[in-house]
């Protein structure tokens, strides 16, 4: 069985974002919006409910561990049920939490692409910082769909697939994209054959992803923005969703339309920006998602396959 706990369901900055007074954040703070507070995107995956893989280490990891007892120390004076950490990319909101794990009594087992490892060793050198604390054992994650087993996560197989994306601003190859700057992750129960596909940053459903997603039982994918010009509409920025590597939900070719052919799968959105109107549970946009059979992930959501 695959057990997945959504630790954090928001995009970078969480919801409400600390410095944002958009309609969503302001409305939530004043009790006018029916919505849930959300921490930054991360999930935990297990086969037995005892040993867990942390997928993305968000800046909110301490709060997320406090909210999920299975990750808390229970076997000795100091310990953790986190057997390894896997990073989807090297973005700040997915990797800064590694620093919060520095008290770990032994080296962290880290799985990520060669590109993410380069970014976190040079442009944002937190791996070099951690060398002065617990240390890190890096396991290179192939990005061509080759299955990988992770020690302590027996019964599960993990396969990474390169996605079209941009490296972070601090990356040595920011303007020279490479496979592995961002990945989608397929997780398979090696006994039942059931699987899920996780991609919190998805600019397009590319041809090589189609068979992976068709084979999956659950699709947990990018829910960052409702529209391509959402930040402009909300008056909080000039960047467009697609330019940031996120497929918006609405419009021709958007996520809703792109997910329509996947009729058998359970579908849910994660990595939701604080500006996205789907955060309002009573919004017209949320109703559109519901009619399309698409869920909105929330902190504390459990998925079992």
JSON list of N, CA and C in Angstrom, two decimals, residues 90-165:
[
{"chain": "A", "resi": 90, "resn": "UNK", "atom": "N", "xyz": [15.35, 22.27, -6.79]},
{"chain": "A", "resi": 90, "resn": "UNK", "atom": "CA", "xyz": [16.22, 22.94, -5.82]},
{"chain": "A", "resi": 90, "resn": "UNK", "atom": "C", "xyz": [15.67, 24.29, -5.38]},
{"chain": "A", "resi": 91, "resn": "UNK", "atom": "N", "xyz": [14.38, 24.51, -5.61]},
{"chain": "A", "resi": 91, "resn": "UNK", "atom": "CA", "xyz": [13.78, 25.79, -5.23]},
{"chain": "A", "resi": 91, "resn": "UNK", "atom": "C", "xyz": [13.82, 25.99, -3.72]},
{"chain": "A", "resi": 92, "resn": "UNK", "atom": "N", "xyz": [13.88, 27.25, -3.29]},
{"chain": "A", "resi": 92, "resn": "UNK", "atom": "CA", "xyz": [13.96, 27.59, -1.87]},
{"chain": "A", "resi": 92, "resn": "UNK", "atom": "C", "xyz": [12.83, 26.94, -1.08]},
{"chain": "A", "resi": 93, "resn": "UNK", "atom": "N", "xyz": [11.59, 27.01, -1.61]},
{"chain": "A", "resi": 93, "resn": "UNK", "atom": "CA", "xyz": [10.45, 26.50, -0.85]},
{"chain": "A", "resi": 93, "resn": "UNK", "atom": "C", "xyz": [10.40, 24.98, -0.79]},
{"chain": "A", "resi": 94, "resn": "UNK", "atom": "N", "xyz": [11.31, 24.30, -1.51]},
{"chain": "A", "resi": 94, "resn": "UNK", "atom": "CA", "xyz": [11.36, 22.84, -1.45]},
{"chain": "A", "resi": 94, "resn": "UNK", "atom": "C", "xyz": [12.62, 22.29, -0.80]},
{"chain": "A", "resi": 95, "resn": "UNK", "atom": "N", "xyz": [13.58, 23.16, -0.49]},
{"chain": "A", "resi": 95, "resn": "UNK", "atom": "CA", "xyz": [14.87, 22.66, 0.01]},
{"chain": "A", "resi": 95, "resn": "UNK", "atom": "C", "xyz": [15.35, 23.30, 1.31]},
{"chain": "A", "resi": 96, "resn": "UNK", "atom": "N", "xyz": [14.85, 24.48, 1.65]},
{"chain": "A", "resi": 96, "resn": "UNK", "atom": "CA", "xyz": [15.35, 25.18, 2.83]},
{"chain": "A", "resi": 96, "resn": "UNK", "atom": "C", "xyz": [15.13, 24.39, 4.11]},
{"chain": "A", "resi": 97, "resn": "UNK", "atom": "N", "xyz": [14.10, 23.56, 4.13]},
{"chain": "A", "resi": 97, "resn": "UNK", "atom": "CA", "xyz": [13.82, 22.76, 5.32]},
{"chain": "A", "resi": 97, "resn": "UNK", "atom": "C", "xyz": [14.93, 21.78, 5.66]},
{"chain": "A", "resi": 98, "resn": "UNK", "atom": "N", "xyz": [15.83, 21.49, 4.71]},
{"chain": "A", "resi": 98, "resn": "UNK", "atom": "CA", "xyz": [16.97, 20.63, 5.02]},
{"chain": "A", "resi": 98, "resn": "UNK", "atom": "C", "xyz": [17.78, 21.21, 6.17]},
{"chain": "A", "resi": 99, "resn": "UNK", "atom": "N", "xyz": [17.87, 22.53, 6.23]},
{"chain": "A", "resi": 99, "resn": "UNK", "atom": "CA", "xyz": [18.63, 23.17, 7.30]},
{"chain": "A", "resi": 99, "resn": "UNK", "atom": "C", "xyz": [17.99, 22.94, 8.66]},
{"chain": "A", "resi": 100, "resn": "UNK", "atom": "N", "xyz": [16.66, 22.78, 8.67]},
{"chain": "A", "resi": 100, "resn": "UNK", "atom": "CA", "xyz": [15.95, 22.53, 9.92]},
{"chain": "A", "resi": 100, "resn": "UNK", "atom": "C", "xyz": [16.20, 21.11, 10.43]},
{"chain": "A", "resi": 101, "resn": "UNK", "atom": "N", "xyz": [16.72, 20.25, 9.57]},
{"chain": "A", "resi": 101, "resn": "UNK", "atom": "CA", "xyz": [16.99, 18.85, 9.94]},
{"chain": "A", "resi": 101, "resn": "UNK", "atom": "C", "xyz": [18.45, 18.64, 10.33]},
{"chain": "A", "resi": 102, "resn": "UNK", "atom": "N", "xyz": [19.19, 19.72, 10.55]},
{"chain": "A", "resi": 102, "resn": "UNK", "atom": "CA", "xyz": [20.63, 19.62, 10.79]},
{"chain": "A", "resi": 102, "resn": "UNK", "atom": "C", "xyz": [21.00, 18.90, 12.08]},
{"chain": "A", "resi": 103, "resn": "UNK", "atom": "N", "xyz": [20.06, 18.80, 13.05]},
{"chain": "A", "resi": 103, "resn": "UNK", "atom": "CA", "xyz": [20.36, 18.10, 14.30]},
{"chain": "A", "resi": 103, "resn": "UNK", "atom": "C", "xyz": [20.30, 16.59, 14.16]},
{"chain": "A", "resi": 104, "resn": "UNK", "atom": "N", "xyz": [19.99, 16.11, 12.98]},
{"chain": "A", "resi": 104, "resn": "UNK", "atom": "CA", "xyz": [19.91, 14.67, 12.74]},
{"chain": "A", "resi": 104, "resn": "UNK", "atom": "C", "xyz": [21.21, 14.01, 13.19]},
{"chain": "A", "resi": 105, "resn": "UNK", "atom": "N", "xyz": [21.11, 12.86, 13.85]},
{"chain": "A", "resi": 105, "resn": "UNK", "atom": "CA", "xyz": [22.28, 12.22, 14.43]},
{"chain": "A", "resi": 105, "resn": "UNK", "atom": "C", "xyz": [23.19, 11.53, 13.44]},
{"chain": "A", "resi": 106, "resn": "UNK", "atom": "N", "xyz": [22.77, 11.41, 12.21]},
{"chain": "A", "resi": 106, "resn": "UNK", "atom": "CA", "xyz": [23.59, 10.78, 11.18]},
{"chain": "A", "resi": 106, "resn": "UNK", "atom": "C", "xyz": [23.31, 11.47, 9.85]},
{"chain": "A", "resi": 107, "resn": "UNK", "atom": "N", "xyz": [24.14, 11.25, 8.85]},
{"chain": "A", "resi": 107, "resn": "UNK", "atom": "CA", "xyz": [23.93, 11.96, 7.58]},
{"chain": "A", "resi": 107, "resn": "UNK", "atom": "C", "xyz": [22.54, 11.75, 6.99]},
{"chain": "A", "resi": 108, "resn": "UNK", "atom": "N", "xyz": [21.98, 12.82, 6.45]},
{"chain": "A", "resi": 108, "resn": "UNK", "atom": "CA", "xyz": [20.70, 12.73, 5.77]},
{"chain": "A", "resi": 108, "resn": "UNK", "atom": "C", "xyz": [20.88, 11.97, 4.46]},
{"chain": "A", "resi": 109, "resn": "UNK", "atom": "N", "xyz": [19.96, 11.07, 4.16]},
{"chain": "A", "resi": 109, "resn": "UNK", "atom": "CA", "xyz": [19.96, 10.36, 2.89]},
{"chain": "A", "resi": 109, "resn": "UNK", "atom": "C", "xyz": [19.14, 11.19, 1.91]},
{"chain": "A", "resi": 110, "resn": "UNK", "atom": "N", "xyz": [19.82, 11.79, 0.95]},
{"chain": "A", "resi": 110, "resn": "UNK", "atom": "CA", "xyz": [19.18, 12.74, 0.05]},
{"chain": "A", "resi": 110, "resn": "UNK", "atom": "C", "xyz": [19.16, 12.21, -1.38]},
{"chain": "A", "resi": 111, "resn": "UNK", "atom": "N", "xyz": [17.97, 12.18, -1.98]},
{"chain": "A", "resi": 111, "resn": "UNK", "atom": "CA", "xyz": [17.78, 11.76, -3.36]},
{"chain": "A", "resi": 111, "resn": "UNK", "atom": "C", "xyz": [17.33, 12.98, -4.17]},
{"chain": "A", "resi": 112, "resn": "UNK", "atom": "N", "xyz": [18.10, 13.31, -5.21]},
{"chain": "A", "resi": 112, "resn": "UNK", "atom": "CA", "xyz": [17.71, 14.39, -6.11]},
{"chain": "A", "resi": 112, "resn": "UNK", "atom": "C", "xyz": [18.52, 14.26, -7.39]},
{"chain": "A", "resi": 113, "resn": "UNK", "atom": "N", "xyz": [18.16, 15.04, -8.38]},
{"chain": "A", "resi": 113, "resn": "UNK", "atom": "CA", "xyz": [18.85, 14.99, -9.67]},
{"chain": "A", "resi": 113, "resn": "UNK", "atom": "C", "xyz": [20.23, 15.63, -9.55]},
{"chain": "A", "resi": 114, "resn": "UNK", "atom": "N", "xyz": [21.06, 15.37, -10.55]},
{"chain": "A", "resi": 114, "resn": "UNK", "atom": "CA", "xyz": [22.39, 15.98, -10.59]},
{"chain": "A", "resi": 114, "resn": "UNK", "atom": "C", "xyz": [22.28, 17.50, -10.69]},
{"chain": "A", "resi": 115, "resn": "UNK", "atom": "N", "xyz": [21.26, 17.99, -11.39]},
{"chain": "A", "resi": 115, "resn": "UNK", "atom": "CA", "xyz": [21.09, 19.44, -11.53]},
{"chain": "A", "resi": 115, "resn": "UNK", "atom": "C", "xyz": [20.71, 20.08, -10.20]},
{"chain": "A", "resi": 116, "resn": "UNK", "atom": "N", "xyz": [19.80, 19.46, -9.46]},
{"chain": "A", "resi": 116, "resn": "UNK", "atom": "CA", "xyz": [19.41, 19.99, -8.15]},
{"chain": "A", "resi": 116, "resn": "UNK", "atom": "C", "xyz": [20.59, 19.95, -7.19]},
{"chain": "A", "resi": 117, "resn": "UNK", "atom": "N", "xyz": [21.38, 18.87, -7.26]},
{"chain": "A", "resi": 117, "resn": "UNK", "atom": "CA", "xyz": [22.55, 18.76, -6.40]},
{"chain": "A", "resi": 117, "resn": "UNK", "atom": "C", "xyz": [23.55, 19.87, -6.70]},
{"chain": "A", "resi": 118, "resn": "UNK", "atom": "N", "xyz": [23.76, 20.18, -7.98]},
{"chain": "A", "resi": 118, "resn": "UNK", "atom": "CA", "xyz": [24.67, 21.26, -8.34]},
{"chain": "A", "resi": 118, "resn": "UNK", "atom": "C", "xyz": [24.18, 22.59, -7.77]},
{"chain": "A", "resi": 119, "resn": "UNK", "atom": "N", "xyz": [22.89, 22.86, -7.93]},
{"chain": "A", "resi": 119, "resn": "UNK", "atom": "CA", "xyz": [22.34, 24.11, -7.41]},
{"chain": "A", "resi": 119, "resn": "UNK", "atom": "C", "xyz": [22.54, 24.24, -5.90]},
{"chain": "A", "resi": 120, "resn": "UNK", "atom": "N", "xyz": [22.32, 23.13, -5.18]},
{"chain": "A", "resi": 120, "resn": "UNK", "atom": "CA", "xyz": [22.39, 23.17, -3.72]},
{"chain": "A", "resi": 120, "resn": "UNK", "atom": "C", "xyz": [23.81, 23.03, -3.19]},
{"chain": "A", "resi": 121, "resn": "UNK", "atom": "N", "xyz": [24.76, 22.85, -4.10]},
{"chain": "A", "resi": 121, "resn": "UNK", "atom": "CA", "xyz": [26.17, 22.82, -3.72]},
{"chain": "A", "resi": 121, "resn": "UNK", "atom": "C", "xyz": [26.88, 24.11, -4.08]},
{"chain": "A", "resi": 122, "resn": "UNK", "atom": "N", "xyz": [26.34, 24.83, -5.09]},
{"chain": "A", "resi": 122, "resn": "UNK", "atom": "CA", "xyz": [27.01, 26.02, -5.58]},
{"chain": "A", "resi": 122, "resn": "UNK", "atom": "C", "xyz": [26.15, 27.28, -5.44]},
{"chain": "A", "resi": 123, "resn": "UNK", "atom": "N", "xyz": [25.05, 27.35, -6.19]},
{"chain": "A", "resi": 123, "resn": "UNK", "atom": "CA", "xyz": [24.24, 28.56, -6.18]},
{"chain": "A", "resi": 123, "resn": "UNK", "atom": "C", "xyz": [23.59, 28.85, -4.84]},
{"chain": "A", "resi": 124, "resn": "UNK", "atom": "N", "xyz": [23.09, 27.83, -4.19]},
{"chain": "A", "resi": 124, "resn": "UNK", "atom": "CA", "xyz": [22.44, 27.91, -2.87]},
{"chain": "A", "resi": 124, "resn": "UNK", "atom": "C", "xyz": [23.04, 26.78, -2.05]},
{"chain": "A", "resi": 125, "resn": "UNK", "atom": "N", "xyz": [24.25, 26.97, -1.51]},
{"chain": "A", "resi": 125, "resn": "UNK", "atom": "CA", "xyz": [25.07, 25.84, -1.02]},
{"chain": "A", "resi": 125, "resn": "UNK", "atom": "C", "xyz": [24.68, 25.29, 0.35]},
{"chain": "A", "resi": 126, "resn": "UNK", "atom": "N", "xyz": [23.45, 24.93, 0.52]},
{"chain": "A", "resi": 126, "resn": "UNK", "atom": "CA", "xyz": [23.04, 24.41, 1.82]},
{"chain": "A", "resi": 126, "resn": "UNK", "atom": "C", "xyz": [23.64, 23.03, 2.11]},
{"chain": "A", "resi": 127, "resn": "UNK", "atom": "N", "xyz": [23.99, 22.29, 1.07]},
{"chain": "A", "resi": 127, "resn": "UNK", "atom": "CA", "xyz": [24.61, 20.99, 1.32]},
{"chain": "A", "resi": 127, "resn": "UNK", "atom": "C", "xyz": [26.00, 21.17, 1.91]},
{"chain": "A", "resi": 128, "resn": "UNK", "atom": "N", "xyz": [26.71, 22.22, 1.50]},
{"chain": "A", "resi": 128, "resn": "UNK", "atom": "CA", "xyz": [28.01, 22.51, 2.09]},
{"chain": "A", "resi": 128, "resn": "UNK", "atom": "C", "xyz": [27.86, 22.97, 3.54]},
{"chain": "A", "resi": 129, "resn": "UNK", "atom": "N", "xyz": [26.78, 23.68, 3.83]},
{"chain": "A", "resi": 129, "resn": "UNK", "atom": "CA", "xyz": [26.51, 24.09, 5.22]},
{"chain": "A", "resi": 129, "resn": "UNK", "atom": "C", "xyz": [26.23, 22.86, 6.07]},
{"chain": "A", "resi": 130, "resn": "UNK", "atom": "N", "xyz": [25.40, 21.95, 5.55]},
{"chain": "A", "resi": 130, "resn": "UNK", "atom": "CA", "xyz": [25.03, 20.75, 6.32]},
{"chain": "A", "resi": 130, "resn": "UNK", "atom": "C", "xyz": [26.23, 19.84, 6.58]},
{"chain": "A", "resi": 131, "resn": "UNK", "atom": "N", "xyz": [27.27, 19.96, 5.78]},
{"chain": "A", "resi": 131, "resn": "UNK", "atom": "CA", "xyz": [28.47, 19.16, 6.01]},
{"chain": "A", "resi": 131, "resn": "UNK", "atom": "C", "xyz": [29.09, 19.48, 7.36]},
{"chain": "A", "resi": 132, "resn": "UNK", "atom": "N", "xyz": [28.81, 20.66, 7.91]},
{"chain": "A", "resi": 132, "resn": "UNK", "atom": "CA", "xyz": [29.33, 21.05, 9.22]},
{"chain": "A", "resi": 132, "resn": "UNK", "atom": "C", "xyz": [28.41, 20.57, 10.35]},
{"chain": "A", "resi": 133, "resn": "UNK", "atom": "N", "xyz": [27.30, 19.97, 10.01]},
{"chain": "A", "resi": 133, "resn": "UNK", "atom": "CA", "xyz": [26.34, 19.49, 11.00]},
{"chain": "A", "resi": 133, "resn": "UNK", "atom": "C", "xyz": [26.16, 17.98, 10.84]},
{"chain": "A", "resi": 134, "resn": "UNK", "atom": "N", "xyz": [25.00, 17.55, 10.36]},
{"chain": "A", "resi": 134, "resn": "UNK", "atom": "CA", "xyz": [24.76, 16.11, 10.24]},
{"chain": "A", "resi": 134, "resn": "UNK", "atom": "C", "xyz": [25.42, 15.50, 9.02]},
{"chain": "A", "resi": 135, "resn": "UNK", "atom": "N", "xyz": [25.64, 16.30, 8.00]},
{"chain": "A", "resi": 135, "resn": "UNK", "atom": "CA", "xyz": [26.17, 15.77, 6.74]},
{"chain": "A", "resi": 135, "resn": "UNK", "atom": "C", "xyz": [25.06, 15.21, 5.85]},
{"chain": "A", "resi": 136, "resn": "UNK", "atom": "N", "xyz": [25.41, 14.95, 4.61]},
{"chain": "A", "resi": 136, "resn": "UNK", "atom": "CA", "xyz": [24.44, 14.46, 3.62]},
{"chain": "A", "resi": 136, "resn": "UNK", "atom": "C", "xyz": [25.07, 13.36, 2.79]},
{"chain": "A", "resi": 137, "resn": "UNK", "atom": "N", "xyz": [24.35, 12.27, 2.63]},
{"chain": "A", "resi": 137, "resn": "UNK", "atom": "CA", "xyz": [24.72, 11.24, 1.66]},
{"chain": "A", "resi": 137, "resn": "UNK", "atom": "C", "xyz": [23.83, 11.42, 0.44]},
{"chain": "A", "resi": 138, "resn": "UNK", "atom": "N", "xyz": [24.44, 11.86, -0.66]},
{"chain": "A", "resi": 138, "resn": "UNK", "atom": "CA", "xyz": [23.65, 12.14, -1.86]},
{"chain": "A", "resi": 138, "resn": "UNK", "atom": "C", "xyz": [23.54, 10.90, -2.73]},
{"chain": "A", "resi": 139, "resn": "UNK", "atom": "N", "xyz": [22.30, 10.62, -3.16]},
{"chain": "A", "resi": 139, "resn": "UNK", "atom": "CA", "xyz": [22.03, 9.55, -4.11]},
{"chain": "A", "resi": 139, "resn": "UNK", "atom": "C", "xyz": [21.47, 10.20, -5.37]},
{"chain": "A", "resi": 140, "resn": "UNK", "atom": "N", "xyz": [22.19, 10.07, -6.48]},
{"chain": "A", "resi": 140, "resn": "UNK", "atom": "CA", "xyz": [21.72, 10.71, -7.71]},
{"chain": "A", "resi": 140, "resn": "UNK", "atom": "C", "xyz": [20.46, 10.02, -8.22]},
{"chain": "A", "resi": 141, "resn": "UNK", "atom": "N", "xyz": [19.46, 10.82, -8.49]},
{"chain": "A", "resi": 141, "resn": "UNK", "atom": "CA", "xyz": [18.18, 10.32, -8.97]},
{"chain": "A", "resi": 141, "resn": "UNK", "atom": "C", "xyz": [18.16, 10.42, -10.49]},
{"chain": "A", "resi": 142, "resn": "UNK", "atom": "N", "xyz": [18.13, 9.31, -11.20]},
{"chain": "A", "resi": 142, "resn": "UNK", "atom": "CA", "xyz": [18.04, 9.39, -12.67]},
{"chain": "A", "resi": 142, "resn": "UNK", "atom": "C", "xyz": [16.70, 10.00, -13.06]},
{"chain": "A", "resi": 143, "resn": "UNK", "atom": "N", "xyz": [16.70, 10.75, -14.15]},
{"chain": "A", "resi": 143, "resn": "UNK", "atom": "CA", "xyz": [15.48, 11.49, -14.53]},
{"chain": "A", "resi": 143, "resn": "UNK", "atom": "C", "xyz": [14.87, 10.96, -15.82]},
{"chain": "A", "resi": 144, "resn": "UNK", "atom": "N", "xyz": [15.19, 9.70, -16.13]},
{"chain": "A", "resi": 144, "resn": "UNK", "atom": "CA", "xyz": [14.67, 9.08, -17.35]},
{"chain": "A", "resi": 144, "resn": "UNK", "atom": "C", "xyz": [13.63, 8.00, -17.07]},
{"chain": "A", "resi": 145, "resn": "UNK", "atom": "N", "xyz": [13.11, 7.98, -15.83]},
{"chain": "A", "resi": 145, "resn": "UNK", "atom": "CA", "xyz": [12.10, 6.99, -15.48]},
{"chain": "A", "resi": 145, "resn": "UNK", "atom": "C", "xyz": [12.64, 5.68, -14.96]},
{"chain": "A", "resi": 146, "resn": "UNK", "atom": "N", "xyz": [13.96, 5.58, -14.78]},
{"chain": "A", "resi": 146, "resn": "UNK", "atom": "CA", "xyz": [14.55, 4.35, -14.24]},
{"chain": "A", "resi": 146, "resn": "UNK", "atom": "C", "xyz": [14.08, 4.15, -12.79]},
{"chain": "A", "resi": 147, "resn": "UNK", "atom": "N", "xyz": [13.50, 2.99, -12.45]},
{"chain": "A", "resi": 147, "resn": "UNK", "atom": "CA", "xyz": [13.01, 2.76, -11.08]},
{"chain": "A", "resi": 147, "resn": "UNK", "atom": "C", "xyz": [14.16, 2.73, -10.07]},
{"chain": "A", "resi": 148, "resn": "UNK", "atom": "N", "xyz": [13.91, 3.30, -8.92]},
{"chain": "A", "resi": 148, "resn": "UNK", "atom": "CA", "xyz": [14.89, 3.37, -7.83]},
{"chain": "A", "resi": 148, "resn": "UNK", "atom": "C", "xyz": [14.23, 2.88, -6.55]},
{"chain": "A", "resi": 149, "resn": "UNK", "atom": "N", "xyz": [14.96, 2.09, -5.79]},
{"chain": "A", "resi": 149, "resn": "UNK", "atom": "CA", "xyz": [14.49, 1.69, -4.46]},
{"chain": "A", "resi": 149, "resn": "UNK", "atom": "C", "xyz": [15.24, 2.50, -3.42]},
{"chain": "A", "resi": 150, "resn": "UNK", "atom": "N", "xyz": [14.56, 2.83, -2.34]},
{"chain": "A", "resi": 150, "resn": "UNK", "atom": "CA", "xyz": [15.15, 3.63, -1.27]},
{"chain": "A", "resi": 150, "resn": "UNK", "atom": "C", "xyz": [15.18, 2.81, 0.01]},
{"chain": "A", "resi": 151, "resn": "UNK", "atom": "N", "xyz": [16.34, 2.71, 0.61]},
{"chain": "A", "resi": 151, "resn": "UNK", "atom": "CA", "xyz": [16.52, 1.92, 1.82]},
{"chain": "A", "resi": 151, "resn": "UNK", "atom": "C", "xyz": [15.56, 2.40, 2.91]},
{"chain": "A", "resi": 152, "resn": "UNK", "atom": "N", "xyz": [14.86, 1.47, 3.51]},
{"chain": "A", "resi": 152, "resn": "UNK", "atom": "CA", "xyz": [13.89, 1.80, 4.54]},
{"chain": "A", "resi": 152, "resn": "UNK", "atom": "C", "xyz": [12.48, 1.95, 4.02]},
{"chain": "A", "resi": 153, "resn": "UNK", "atom": "N", "xyz": [12.34, 2.03, 2.69]},
{"chain": "A", "resi": 153, "resn": "UNK", "atom": "CA", "xyz": [11.02, 2.18, 2.07]},
{"chain": "A", "resi": 153, "resn": "UNK", "atom": "C", "xyz": [10.70, 0.93, 1.26]},
{"chain": "A", "resi": 154, "resn": "UNK", "atom": "N", "xyz": [10.94, -0.23, 1.85]},
{"chain": "A", "resi": 154, "resn": "UNK", "atom": "CA", "xyz": [10.70, -1.48, 1.15]},
{"chain": "A", "resi": 154, "resn": "UNK", "atom": "C", "xyz": [9.25, -1.58, 0.69]},
{"chain": "A", "resi": 155, "resn": "UNK", "atom": "N", "xyz": [9.08, -2.14, -0.51]},
{"chain": "A", "resi": 155, "resn": "UNK", "atom": "CA", "xyz": [7.73, -2.30, -1.05]},
{"chain": "A", "resi": 155, "resn": "UNK", "atom": "C", "xyz": [7.33, -1.17, -1.98]},
{"chain": "A", "resi": 156, "resn": "UNK", "atom": "N", "xyz": [8.18, -0.15, -2.08]},
{"chain": "A", "resi": 156, "resn": "UNK", "atom": "CA", "xyz": [7.87, 0.97, -2.96]},
{"chain": "A", "resi": 156, "resn": "UNK", "atom": "C", "xyz": [9.00, 1.18, -3.95]},
{"chain": "A", "resi": 157, "resn": "UNK", "atom": "N", "xyz": [8.63, 1.59, -5.15]},
{"chain": "A", "resi": 157, "resn": "UNK", "atom": "CA", "xyz": [9.59, 1.92, -6.18]},
{"chain": "A", "resi": 157, "resn": "UNK", "atom": "C", "xyz": [9.33, 3.35, -6.63]},
{"chain": "A", "resi": 158, "resn": "UNK", "atom": "N", "xyz": [10.42, 4.07, -6.92]},
{"chain": "A", "resi": 158, "resn": "UNK", "atom": "CA", "xyz": [10.32, 5.49, -7.26]},
{"chain": "A", "resi": 158, "resn": "UNK", "atom": "C", "xyz": [10.98, 5.73, -8.62]},
{"chain": "A", "resi": 159, "resn": "UNK", "atom": "N", "xyz": [10.30, 6.50, -9.47]},
{"chain": "A", "resi": 159, "resn": "UNK", "atom": "CA", "xyz": [10.84, 6.81, -10.79]},
{"chain": "A", "resi": 159, "resn": "UNK", "atom": "C", "xyz": [10.63, 8.29, -11.07]},
{"chain": "A", "resi": 160, "resn": "UNK", "atom": "N", "xyz": [11.71, 8.96, -11.45]},
{"chain": "A", "resi": 160, "resn": "UNK", "atom": "CA", "xyz": [11.66, 10.40, -11.72]},
{"chain": "A", "resi": 160, "resn": "UNK", "atom": "C", "xyz": [11.66, 10.65, -13.22]},
{"chain": "A", "resi": 161, "resn": "UNK", "atom": "N", "xyz": [10.91, 11.68, -13.62]},
{"chain": "A", "resi": 161, "resn": "UNK", "atom": "CA", "xyz": [10.80, 12.04, -15.03]},
{"chain": "A", "resi": 161, "resn": "UNK", "atom": "C", "xyz": [11.07, 13.53, -15.18]},
{"chain": "A", "resi": 162, "resn": "UNK", "atom": "N", "xyz": [12.01, 13.86, -16.05]},
{"chain": "A", "resi": 162, "resn": "UNK", "atom": "CA", "xyz": [12.36, 15.26, -16.28]},
{"chain": "A", "resi": 162, "resn": "UNK", "atom": "C", "xyz": [11.16, 16.02, -16.84]},
{"chain": "A", "resi": 163, "resn": "UNK", "atom": "N", "xyz": [10.95, 17.24, -16.32]},
{"chain": "A", "resi": 163, "resn": "UNK", "atom": "CA", "xyz": [9.89, 18.11, -16.78]},
{"chain": "A", "resi": 163, "resn": "UNK", "atom": "C", "xyz": [10.49, 19.38, -17.37]},
{"chain": "A", "resi": 164, "resn": "UNK", "atom": "N", "xyz": [9.80, 19.97, -18.32]},
{"chain": "A", "resi": 164, "resn": "UNK", "atom": "CA", "xyz": [10.24, 21.26, -18.85]},
{"chain": "A", "resi": 164, "resn": "UNK", "atom": "C", "xyz": [10.12, 22.31, -17.76]},
{"chain": "A", "resi": 165, "resn": "UNK", "atom": "N", "xyz": [11.19, 22.99, -17.47]},
{"chain": "A", "resi": 165, "resn": "UNK", "atom": "CA", "xyz": [11.17, 23.94, -16.37]},
{"chain": "A", "resi": 165, "resn": "UNK", "atom": "C", "xyz": [12.37, 24.86, -16.46]}
]
